[in-house]
XYZ file of C-alpha atoms in Angstrom:
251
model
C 12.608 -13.545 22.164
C 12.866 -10.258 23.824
C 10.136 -7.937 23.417
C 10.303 -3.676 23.934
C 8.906 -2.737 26.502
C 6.037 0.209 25.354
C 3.331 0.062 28.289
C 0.474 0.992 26.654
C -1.775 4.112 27.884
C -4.237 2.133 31.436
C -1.388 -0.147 31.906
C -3.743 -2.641 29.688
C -0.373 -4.035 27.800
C 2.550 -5.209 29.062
C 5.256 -4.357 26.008
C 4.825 -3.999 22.324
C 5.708 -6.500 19.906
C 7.172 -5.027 16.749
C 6.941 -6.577 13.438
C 9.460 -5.046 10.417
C 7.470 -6.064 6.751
C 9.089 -5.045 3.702
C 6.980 -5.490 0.459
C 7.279 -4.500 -3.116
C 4.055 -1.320 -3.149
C 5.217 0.396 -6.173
C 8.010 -0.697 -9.188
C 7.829 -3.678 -11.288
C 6.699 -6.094 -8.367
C 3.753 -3.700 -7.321
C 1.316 -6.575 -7.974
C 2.508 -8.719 -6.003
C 2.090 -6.259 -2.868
C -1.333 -4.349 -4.254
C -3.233 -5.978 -1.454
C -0.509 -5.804 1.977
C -1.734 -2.150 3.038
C -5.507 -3.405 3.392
C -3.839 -6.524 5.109
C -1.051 -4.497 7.839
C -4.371 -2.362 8.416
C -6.507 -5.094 9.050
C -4.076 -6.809 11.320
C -3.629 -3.479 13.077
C -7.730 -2.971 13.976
C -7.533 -6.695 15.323
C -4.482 -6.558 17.382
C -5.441 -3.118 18.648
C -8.935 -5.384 20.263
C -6.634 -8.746 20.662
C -3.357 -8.002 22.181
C -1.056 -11.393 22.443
C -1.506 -13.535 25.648
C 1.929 -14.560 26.629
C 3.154 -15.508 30.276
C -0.238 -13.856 31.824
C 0.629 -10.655 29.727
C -0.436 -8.747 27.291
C 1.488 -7.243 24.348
C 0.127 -5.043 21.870
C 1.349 -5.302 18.237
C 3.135 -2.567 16.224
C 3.180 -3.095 12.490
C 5.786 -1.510 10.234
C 5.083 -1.307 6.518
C 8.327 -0.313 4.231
C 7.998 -0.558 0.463
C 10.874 -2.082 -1.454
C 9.844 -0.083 -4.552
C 10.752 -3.517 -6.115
C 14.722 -2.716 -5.465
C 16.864 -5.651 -3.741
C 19.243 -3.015 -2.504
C 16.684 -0.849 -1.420
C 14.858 -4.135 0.095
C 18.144 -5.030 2.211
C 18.968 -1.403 3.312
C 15.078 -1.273 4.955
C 15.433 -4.626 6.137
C 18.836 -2.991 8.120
C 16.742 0.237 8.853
C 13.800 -1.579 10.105
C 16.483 -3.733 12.317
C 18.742 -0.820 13.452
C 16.748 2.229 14.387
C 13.226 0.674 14.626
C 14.102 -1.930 16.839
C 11.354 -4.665 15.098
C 11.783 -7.759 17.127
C 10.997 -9.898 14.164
C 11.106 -9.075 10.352
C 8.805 -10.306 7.687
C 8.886 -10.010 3.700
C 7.462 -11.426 0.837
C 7.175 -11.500 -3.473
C 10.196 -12.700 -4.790
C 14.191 -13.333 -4.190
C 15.018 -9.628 -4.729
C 12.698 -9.044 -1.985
C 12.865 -12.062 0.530
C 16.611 -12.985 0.133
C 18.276 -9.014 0.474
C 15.656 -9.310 3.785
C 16.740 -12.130 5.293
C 20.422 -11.460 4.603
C 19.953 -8.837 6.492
C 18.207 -10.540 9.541
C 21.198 -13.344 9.346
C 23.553 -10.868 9.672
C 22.023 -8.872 12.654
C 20.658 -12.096 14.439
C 16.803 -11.180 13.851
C 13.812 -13.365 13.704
C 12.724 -13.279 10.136
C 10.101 -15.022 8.422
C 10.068 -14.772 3.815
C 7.250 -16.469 1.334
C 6.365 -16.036 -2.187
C 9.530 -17.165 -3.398
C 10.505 -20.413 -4.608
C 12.611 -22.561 -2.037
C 15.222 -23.042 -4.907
C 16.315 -19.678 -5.503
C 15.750 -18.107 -1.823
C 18.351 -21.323 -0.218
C 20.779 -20.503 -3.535
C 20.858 -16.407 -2.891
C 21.171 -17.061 1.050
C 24.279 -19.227 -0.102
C 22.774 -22.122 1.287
C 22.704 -26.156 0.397
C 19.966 -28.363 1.488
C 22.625 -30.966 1.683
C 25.181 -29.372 3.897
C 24.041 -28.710 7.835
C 27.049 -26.420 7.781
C 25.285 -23.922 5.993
C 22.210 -23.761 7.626
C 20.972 -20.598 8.679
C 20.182 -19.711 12.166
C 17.756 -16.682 12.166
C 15.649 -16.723 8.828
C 13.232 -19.244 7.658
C 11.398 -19.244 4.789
C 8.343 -21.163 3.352
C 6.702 -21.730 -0.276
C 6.315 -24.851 -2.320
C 9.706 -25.573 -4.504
C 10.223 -25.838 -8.614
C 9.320 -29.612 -8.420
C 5.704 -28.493 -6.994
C 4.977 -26.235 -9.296
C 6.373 -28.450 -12.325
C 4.128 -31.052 -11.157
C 1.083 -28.817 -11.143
C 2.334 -27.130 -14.643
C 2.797 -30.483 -16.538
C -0.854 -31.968 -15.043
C -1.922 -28.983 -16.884
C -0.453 -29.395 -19.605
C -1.292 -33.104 -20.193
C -4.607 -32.165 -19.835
C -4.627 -30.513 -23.592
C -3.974 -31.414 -26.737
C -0.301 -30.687 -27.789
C 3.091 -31.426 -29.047
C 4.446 -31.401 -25.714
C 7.197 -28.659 -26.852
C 7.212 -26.205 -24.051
C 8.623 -22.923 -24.974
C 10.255 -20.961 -21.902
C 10.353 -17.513 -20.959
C 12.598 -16.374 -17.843
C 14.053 -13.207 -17.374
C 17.781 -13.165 -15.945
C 17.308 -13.059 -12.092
C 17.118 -15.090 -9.239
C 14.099 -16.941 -10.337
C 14.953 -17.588 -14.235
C 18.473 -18.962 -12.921
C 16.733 -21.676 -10.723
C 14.193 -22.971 -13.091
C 16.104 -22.956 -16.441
C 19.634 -24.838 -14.530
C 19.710 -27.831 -16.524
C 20.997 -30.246 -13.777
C 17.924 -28.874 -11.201
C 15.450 -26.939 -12.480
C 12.957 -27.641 -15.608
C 14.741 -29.247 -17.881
C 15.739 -31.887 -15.565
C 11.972 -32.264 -13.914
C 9.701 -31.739 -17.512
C 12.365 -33.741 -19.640
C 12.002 -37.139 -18.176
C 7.993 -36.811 -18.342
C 8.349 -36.504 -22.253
C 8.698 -32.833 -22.893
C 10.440 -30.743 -24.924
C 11.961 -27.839 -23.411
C 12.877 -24.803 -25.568
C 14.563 -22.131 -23.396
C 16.314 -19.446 -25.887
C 18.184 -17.957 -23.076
C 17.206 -15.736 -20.392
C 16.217 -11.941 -20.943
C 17.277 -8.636 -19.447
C 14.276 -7.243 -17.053
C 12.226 -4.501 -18.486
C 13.236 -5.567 -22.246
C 11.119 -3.936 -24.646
C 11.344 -5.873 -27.882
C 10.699 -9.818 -27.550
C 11.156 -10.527 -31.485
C 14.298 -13.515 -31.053
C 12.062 -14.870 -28.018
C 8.650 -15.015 -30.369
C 10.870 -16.188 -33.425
C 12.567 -19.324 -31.535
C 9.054 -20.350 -30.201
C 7.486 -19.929 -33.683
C 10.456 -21.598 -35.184
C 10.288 -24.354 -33.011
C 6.486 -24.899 -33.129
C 5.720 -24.918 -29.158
C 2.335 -25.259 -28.276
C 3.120 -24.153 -24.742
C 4.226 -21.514 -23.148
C 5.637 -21.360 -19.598
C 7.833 -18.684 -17.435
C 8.235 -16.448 -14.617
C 8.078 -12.609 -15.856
C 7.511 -9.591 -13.749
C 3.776 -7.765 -14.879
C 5.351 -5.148 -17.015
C 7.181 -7.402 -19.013
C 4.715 -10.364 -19.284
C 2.534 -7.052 -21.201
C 4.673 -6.490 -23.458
C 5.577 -9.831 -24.548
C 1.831 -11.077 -24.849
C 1.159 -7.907 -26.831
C 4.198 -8.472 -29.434
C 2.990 -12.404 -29.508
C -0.297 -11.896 -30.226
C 0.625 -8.949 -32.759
C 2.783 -11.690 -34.492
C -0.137 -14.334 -34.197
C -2.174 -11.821 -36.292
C 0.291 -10.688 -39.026
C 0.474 -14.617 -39.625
């Protein structure tokens, strides 16, 4: 990798290392990046007292933080910004496939060093337009690490045997990157929870930032789940639980 060269103020450093991080701060996805600012800052303080050792020099670390405002395209056009006229040598993002995969489309594209997390391995290989079973479509510049759908099943059903119930799971997934992976029928829930005896009632996946949840609640209700499962973004997990629980009471 080729590093900037940035001598620092003594002649204590020999370049500057700069790191591109794109993270959802405000939108939807805000939770997921509440706590990178006190982390960026952190990492700043330390590598301002513990520049990188590398080839008997030292490099100083810059930190860029850009904020997604939980927008893929906004995500992918900092990703190029960060790339373009910042000059990061590597890229980082995290929280989500409309954060990691418009990132490290980007980095592909440009040949950049990135590294994604927080985002199911499904989804981010599917949106890069890769296949785990196909070399050809490896990618060359991005990698990207987080357990899978199978992990996360596997952890969901030892839950779930743990209690009491029915085993009739009713699912909640909103129509993005993530709700595509986990409801597919040939690879994602269905196929995993199925087999291990359970029920799956998915009643189809839901615009983001849908205000009334009444067919969802009714299906579930209908159906007589006992457990709930799904992958909503804060705002709309809110207003579900608050429409469930208003129906819960009314009956």
């Amino acid at each position: 990798m080729l590093f900037r060269s940035a001598s620092a103020a003594g002649g204590e450093t020999a370049g500057t290392i700069k790191i591109g991080y794109v993270t959802p701060l405000t939108g939807p996805l805000a939770a997921f990046g509440e706590g990178d600012q006190f982390v960026v800052d952190s990492m700043k303080a330390w590598f301002a007292e513990n520049p990188i050792q590398a080839g008997g020099k030292s490099y100083g670390v810059d930190i860029i933080l850009k904020d997604s405002q939980s927008d893929p395209k906004r995500a992918g056009e900092l990703a190029g910004e960060l790339i373009n006229t910042d000059g990061v040598d590597i890229l980082m993002a995290h929280a989500t496939p409309e954060t990691t995969v418009p990132v490290s489309q980007q980095c592909e594209a440009n040949a950049t060093p990135c590294i994604t997390a927080d985002t199911p391995w499904q989804p981010w290989v599917a949106g890069m337009g890769g296949n785990p079973g196909d070399p050809s479509t490896a990618f060359n510049w991005t990698y990207h690490f987080f357990w899978g759908l199978e992990d996360i099943a596997a952890v969901n059903m030892e839950m779930w045997n743990a209690v009491d119930t029915n085993k009739q799971v009713a699912a909640i997934y909103s129509n993005d990157s993530d709700g595509m992976a986990f409801t597919d029928e040939a690879h994602g829930y269905p196929a995993i929870v199925g087999p291990a005896g359970f029920k799956w009632n998915n009643p189809g996946l839901y615009p983001a930032g849908t205000q009334d949840f009444s067919a969802q609640i009714n299906a579930f209700k209908s159906s007589g789940d006992q457990i709930l499962t799904g992958i909503m973004v804060p705002p709309d997990f809110a207003t579900f639980w608050k429409q469930a629980k208003q129906r819960s009471e009314e009956h």
